[in-house]
Amino acid sequence: MKRRTFIQSTLAAGAATLVLPRFAFGATFNNETLRVAQIGTGRMGHGDMQASMTVGLRPKVNARVVAVCDVDSKRAEHAKGVAESFYKEQGESHVEVKVYEDFRDVLARDDIDAVNISTPEAWHALIGIAAANAGKHIYMQKPMTYSIGEGKALVKAVRANGVTLQVGTQQRSSVYFHQVCTIIRNNWLGKLKRIEVGVPQDKGEMFVSGTEQVPSNLNYDLWLGPREPVPYFEGGVHSQEKIMSRPGWLQREQYCLGMITGWGTHMYDIAQWAMGEDFDGGPVRYKAKGDFPDRGLFNVHVGYDGEAVYRNGVKMTSSAGSAGVKFITEDGWAYCNRGNMKCSNEELLRRRPKDSEVSLYKSKNHMEDFLTSARAGKDPICPVEVGHRSNTICVLHHASMKLKGKKIKWDVKRESIKGNKAAKAVIDVPMREPWTI
């Protein structure tokens, strides 16, 4: 089967099949050892691959990275070298890591059980849907998708094919976030009144565009994928020399919506988890403003502040600043970030739920949780619906920013904007053939 035919058929399959009930998984492994492919081998991809290799050595996980894929052959070959060197150091020199340029060739391998998708987010849904339709379990870098429509399609494909998907919002696997969410979910501080979210701000560098020759090791058309062709600039794609450096595409709206999704999806995920809104909820009203200075090729927002209101009246405010989430209740407050947790009643930081109270899913390692969940055929700590709902909050904040603070009303059940044709136009992102959903 030709690669184009393969992806078209798998995408069509996702659109035609029914969504299975939660936990009704059907995918099975072809090997006792889980065989993992790393798709995308840049900064985040190396981290995800390293996590898979490290926890994969644990007997209860038993997973090995056997393939790497990147449209930049220099990066792919480097990742192959890293992986094979790692296994050699562990006394497993027999592990062979194959290199691919096209993700469709990876998905066509029957012996691949799972994939890590660590590409630019404009590619997430397309590769994710194709992977689900190929029966592969998925670890998906955040944000889960670029648009809301893509997220809905990915949810459907994952459930239709009975595969496990873990979104890389690893804060759920941190004791700080877990404990604070437990406090709020159980109302140990009384009724929740307000949430304050801090989202880091982009540096706001200036980038003056200029045409450059595409390096021979980069399949630039495949890198562009669903986006319209534009001249190549190394600084607007990724560095050819510094693989672990921050790529330029993170500051280009065609490929990324900025820190509102890059960091916002982490923080809103925690807010949703604490409230129990994470699977099928979210705010119903949005209003946000963003600073979009003239920075040449780089055009994502810099400064930012927003407000969202839930069905129960809880107001969530967001602003550019240190990453963290603060919950204000009728009897106090609780705060968490990646290095700490605080509470107006410190005793609650050590309290454990009673049998009659809510005990949240607990994970000590996000990648291990994914691989063991895939092996067991169950949902991980951050499944596909959860990643979709938290990203929806980000996208709707961004839409209001683009409309200079115009209010957006959101139908949570139907997952649609009420009225406001301008907002609908902002979130309806066109895709270049044949890379459509």
Short mmCIF file of N, CA and C in Angstrom, two decimals, residues 225-316:
data_model
loop_
_atom_site.label_atom_id
_atom_site.label_comp_id
_atom_site.label_asym_id
_atom_site.label_seq_id
_atom_site.Cartn_x
_atom_site.Cartn_y
_atom_site.Cartn_z
N GLY A 225 3.75 19.91 6.16
CA GLY A 225 2.55 19.10 6.31
C GLY A 225 1.27 19.82 5.98
N PRO A 226 0.38 20.01 6.97
CA PRO A 226 -0.93 20.62 6.71
C PRO A 226 -0.90 22.13 6.52
N ARG A 227 0.26 22.76 6.62
CA ARG A 227 0.35 24.21 6.48
C ARG A 227 0.79 24.61 5.08
N GLU A 228 0.34 25.77 4.65
CA GLU A 228 0.67 26.26 3.31
C GLU A 228 2.18 26.51 3.18
N PRO A 229 2.74 26.25 2.00
CA PRO A 229 4.18 26.44 1.80
C PRO A 229 4.61 27.89 2.00
N VAL A 230 5.69 28.07 2.72
CA VAL A 230 6.31 29.39 2.91
C VAL A 230 7.81 29.20 2.75
N PRO A 231 8.55 30.26 2.43
CA PRO A 231 10.00 30.14 2.28
C PRO A 231 10.65 29.58 3.54
N TYR A 232 11.71 28.83 3.35
CA TYR A 232 12.43 28.22 4.47
C TYR A 232 13.39 29.21 5.11
N PHE A 233 13.37 29.24 6.46
CA PHE A 233 14.34 29.98 7.25
C PHE A 233 14.71 29.08 8.42
N GLU A 234 15.97 28.80 8.59
CA GLU A 234 16.37 27.90 9.67
C GLU A 234 15.86 28.38 11.02
N GLY A 235 15.96 29.69 11.26
CA GLY A 235 15.54 30.23 12.55
C GLY A 235 14.05 30.10 12.81
N GLY A 236 13.27 29.88 11.76
CA GLY A 236 11.83 29.72 11.93
C GLY A 236 11.38 28.27 11.96
N VAL A 237 12.33 27.35 11.83
CA VAL A 237 12.02 25.91 11.86
C VAL A 237 12.69 25.31 13.09
N HIS A 238 13.92 24.85 12.95
CA HIS A 238 14.72 24.38 14.09
C HIS A 238 16.20 24.47 13.72
N SER A 239 17.03 24.55 14.73
CA SER A 239 18.47 24.68 14.52
C SER A 239 19.04 23.42 13.89
N GLN A 240 19.95 23.60 12.97
CA GLN A 240 20.62 22.47 12.34
C GLN A 240 21.80 21.95 13.18
N GLU A 241 22.24 22.74 14.13
CA GLU A 241 23.41 22.36 14.92
C GLU A 241 23.07 22.05 16.38
N LYS A 242 22.12 22.78 16.94
CA LYS A 242 21.78 22.63 18.36
C LYS A 242 20.43 21.94 18.51
N ILE A 243 20.46 20.62 18.52
CA ILE A 243 19.23 19.84 18.55
C ILE A 243 18.40 20.13 19.79
N MET A 244 19.04 20.40 20.91
CA MET A 244 18.31 20.60 22.16
C MET A 244 17.89 22.05 22.38
N SER A 245 18.11 22.91 21.41
CA SER A 245 17.71 24.32 21.56
C SER A 245 16.22 24.50 21.26
N ARG A 246 15.68 25.62 21.73
CA ARG A 246 14.26 25.91 21.51
C ARG A 246 14.03 26.23 20.03
N PRO A 247 13.14 25.50 19.35
CA PRO A 247 12.94 25.72 17.92
C PRO A 247 12.14 26.98 17.62
N GLY A 248 12.42 27.58 16.46
CA GLY A 248 11.74 28.81 16.07
C GLY A 248 10.26 28.64 15.80
N TRP A 249 9.83 27.43 15.40
CA TRP A 249 8.41 27.25 15.08
C TRP A 249 7.51 27.50 16.29
N LEU A 250 8.06 27.42 17.48
CA LEU A 250 7.25 27.67 18.68
C LEU A 250 6.76 29.11 18.76
N GLN A 251 7.34 29.99 17.96
CA GLN A 251 6.92 31.39 17.98
C GLN A 251 6.21 31.80 16.69
N ARG A 252 5.73 30.80 15.95
CA ARG A 252 5.01 31.06 14.71
C ARG A 252 3.61 30.47 14.80
N GLU A 253 2.60 31.30 14.66
CA GLU A 253 1.22 30.86 14.87
C GLU A 253 0.75 29.79 13.90
N GLN A 254 1.39 29.67 12.76
CA GLN A 254 1.00 28.63 11.81
C GLN A 254 1.21 27.23 12.40
N TYR A 255 2.12 27.13 13.35
CA TYR A 255 2.51 25.83 13.88
C TYR A 255 2.27 25.69 15.39
N CYS A 256 2.06 26.82 16.06
CA CYS A 256 1.93 26.82 17.52
C CYS A 256 1.21 28.09 17.94
N LEU A 257 0.33 28.01 18.93
CA LEU A 257 -0.43 29.19 19.37
C LEU A 257 0.27 29.96 20.48
N GLY A 258 1.47 29.55 20.86
CA GLY A 258 2.22 30.28 21.87
C GLY A 258 2.11 29.67 23.25
N MET A 259 2.52 30.44 24.24
CA MET A 259 2.55 29.94 25.62
C MET A 259 1.17 29.59 26.16
N ILE A 260 0.12 30.15 25.57
CA ILE A 260 -1.22 29.85 26.05
C ILE A 260 -1.53 28.36 25.89
N THR A 261 -0.97 27.73 24.85
CA THR A 261 -1.12 26.28 24.73
C THR A 261 0.09 25.54 25.29
N GLY A 262 1.29 26.10 25.05
CA GLY A 262 2.51 25.43 25.50
C GLY A 262 2.57 25.22 27.00
N TRP A 263 2.21 26.24 27.75
CA TRP A 263 2.17 26.14 29.21
C TRP A 263 0.73 26.12 29.74
N GLY A 264 -0.17 26.80 29.05
CA GLY A 264 -1.55 26.86 29.52
C GLY A 264 -2.18 25.50 29.66
N THR A 265 -1.89 24.60 28.72
CA THR A 265 -2.50 23.27 28.79
C THR A 265 -2.08 22.53 30.05
N HIS A 266 -0.86 22.76 30.55
CA HIS A 266 -0.42 22.17 31.82
C HIS A 266 -1.26 22.70 32.98
N MET A 267 -1.40 24.02 33.04
CA MET A 267 -2.04 24.65 34.19
C MET A 267 -3.56 24.46 34.20
N TYR A 268 -4.17 24.59 33.03
CA TYR A 268 -5.62 24.39 32.96
C TYR A 268 -5.99 22.93 33.23
N ASP A 269 -5.10 22.02 32.88
CA ASP A 269 -5.33 20.61 33.19
C ASP A 269 -5.46 20.41 34.70
N ILE A 270 -4.63 21.09 35.46
CA ILE A 270 -4.69 20.97 36.92
C ILE A 270 -5.97 21.59 37.46
N ALA A 271 -6.35 22.75 36.94
CA ALA A 271 -7.60 23.38 37.37
C ALA A 271 -8.79 22.46 37.09
N GLN A 272 -8.80 21.86 35.92
CA GLN A 272 -9.89 20.96 35.54
C GLN A 272 -9.92 19.72 36.43
N TRP A 273 -8.76 19.17 36.71
CA TRP A 273 -8.65 17.96 37.53
C TRP A 273 -9.17 18.22 38.94
N ALA A 274 -8.79 19.34 39.50
CA ALA A 274 -9.22 19.67 40.86
C ALA A 274 -10.73 19.83 40.95
N MET A 275 -11.35 20.31 39.88
CA MET A 275 -12.79 20.55 39.88
C MET A 275 -13.61 19.34 39.43
N GLY A 276 -12.95 18.34 38.85
CA GLY A 276 -13.68 17.22 38.29
C GLY A 276 -14.35 17.56 36.97
N GLU A 277 -13.79 18.55 36.28
CA GLU A 277 -14.33 18.98 34.99
C GLU A 277 -13.50 18.45 33.83
N ASP A 278 -12.54 17.59 34.12
CA ASP A 278 -11.52 17.26 33.13
C ASP A 278 -11.96 16.36 31.98
N PHE A 279 -12.94 15.50 32.19
CA PHE A 279 -13.35 14.59 31.11
C PHE A 279 -14.36 15.21 30.15
N ASP A 280 -15.31 15.96 30.67
CA ASP A 280 -16.37 16.46 29.79
C ASP A 280 -16.83 17.87 30.15
N GLY A 281 -16.00 18.62 30.86
CA GLY A 281 -16.40 19.96 31.30
C GLY A 281 -15.53 21.05 30.74
N GLY A 282 -15.53 22.17 31.46
CA GLY A 282 -14.76 23.33 31.04
C GLY A 282 -15.56 24.60 31.22
N PRO A 283 -14.91 25.75 31.13
CA PRO A 283 -15.61 27.04 31.25
C PRO A 283 -16.62 27.23 30.12
N VAL A 284 -17.60 28.08 30.40
CA VAL A 284 -18.64 28.37 29.40
C VAL A 284 -18.54 29.79 28.86
N ARG A 285 -17.71 30.62 29.49
CA ARG A 285 -17.51 31.99 29.01
C ARG A 285 -16.02 32.34 29.07
N TYR A 286 -15.55 33.04 28.05
CA TYR A 286 -14.14 33.40 27.94
C TYR A 286 -13.98 34.86 27.53
N LYS A 287 -12.92 35.47 28.07
CA LYS A 287 -12.53 36.81 27.63
C LYS A 287 -11.04 36.95 27.92
N ALA A 288 -10.27 37.29 26.89
CA ALA A 288 -8.82 37.37 27.07
C ALA A 288 -8.22 38.45 26.18
N LYS A 289 -7.09 38.97 26.61
CA LYS A 289 -6.34 39.94 25.82
C LYS A 289 -4.88 39.50 25.74
N GLY A 290 -4.30 39.69 24.57
CA GLY A 290 -2.91 39.32 24.38
C GLY A 290 -2.13 40.43 23.72
N ASP A 291 -0.85 40.44 23.96
CA ASP A 291 0.05 41.43 23.37
C ASP A 291 0.73 40.79 22.16
N PHE A 292 0.48 41.35 20.98
CA PHE A 292 1.06 40.82 19.74
C PHE A 292 1.94 41.89 19.09
N PRO A 293 3.14 42.11 19.62
CA PRO A 293 4.03 43.13 19.04
C PRO A 293 4.55 42.69 17.67
N ASP A 294 4.95 43.65 16.87
CA ASP A 294 5.52 43.35 15.56
C ASP A 294 6.92 42.76 15.75
N ARG A 295 7.06 41.47 15.48
CA ARG A 295 8.35 40.78 15.70
C ARG A 295 8.82 40.06 14.44
N GLY A 296 8.37 40.55 13.29
CA GLY A 296 8.78 39.91 12.05
C GLY A 296 8.10 38.57 11.88
N LEU A 297 8.89 37.54 11.62
CA LEU A 297 8.36 36.20 11.39
C LEU A 297 7.69 35.63 12.64
N PHE A 298 8.19 35.96 13.82
CA PHE A 298 7.62 35.46 15.07
C PHE A 298 6.35 36.24 15.39
N ASN A 299 5.23 35.56 15.53
CA ASN A 299 3.96 36.27 15.69
C ASN A 299 3.04 35.72 16.76
N VAL A 300 3.53 34.83 17.64
CA VAL A 300 2.68 34.39 18.74
C VAL A 300 2.58 35.50 19.78
N HIS A 301 1.60 35.39 20.66
CA HIS A 301 1.40 36.41 21.69
C HIS A 301 2.57 36.44 22.67
N VAL A 302 2.74 37.57 23.31
CA VAL A 302 3.76 37.71 24.36
C VAL A 302 3.02 37.88 25.69
N GLY A 303 2.67 39.12 26.07
CA GLY A 303 1.88 39.33 27.28
C GLY A 303 0.49 38.75 27.12
N TYR A 304 -0.16 38.49 28.27
CA TYR A 304 -1.46 37.81 28.20
C TYR A 304 -2.19 37.91 29.54
N ASP A 305 -3.51 38.09 29.48
CA ASP A 305 -4.36 37.92 30.66
C ASP A 305 -5.75 37.53 30.20
N GLY A 306 -6.43 36.74 30.99
CA GLY A 306 -7.74 36.25 30.58
C GLY A 306 -8.63 35.89 31.75
N GLU A 307 -9.88 35.66 31.43
CA GLU A 307 -10.87 35.28 32.44
C GLU A 307 -11.84 34.28 31.83
N ALA A 308 -12.13 33.22 32.57
CA ALA A 308 -13.09 32.21 32.13
C ALA A 308 -14.00 31.86 33.30
N VAL A 309 -15.25 31.54 33.00
CA VAL A 309 -16.23 31.23 34.04
C VAL A 309 -16.84 29.86 33.78
N TYR A 310 -16.89 29.04 34.84
CA TYR A 310 -17.48 27.70 34.74
C TYR A 310 -18.99 27.74 34.96
N ARG A 311 -19.63 26.61 34.68
CA ARG A 311 -21.08 26.51 34.83
C ARG A 311 -21.53 26.76 36.27
N ASN A 312 -20.69 26.40 37.22
CA ASN A 312 -21.05 26.57 38.63
C ASN A 312 -20.70 27.95 39.17
N GLY A 313 -20.24 28.85 38.29
CA GLY A 313 -19.93 30.21 38.71
C GLY A 313 -18.49 30.44 39.12
N VAL A 314 -17.68 29.40 39.22
CA VAL A 314 -16.27 29.57 39.58
C VAL A 314 -15.56 30.34 38.48
N LYS A 315 -14.84 31.38 38.89
CA LYS A 315 -14.12 32.22 37.93
C LYS A 315 -12.64 31.83 37.92
N MET A 316 -12.09 31.68 36.74
CA MET A 316 -10.67 31.35 36.59
C MET A 316 -9.98 32.48 35.84
#
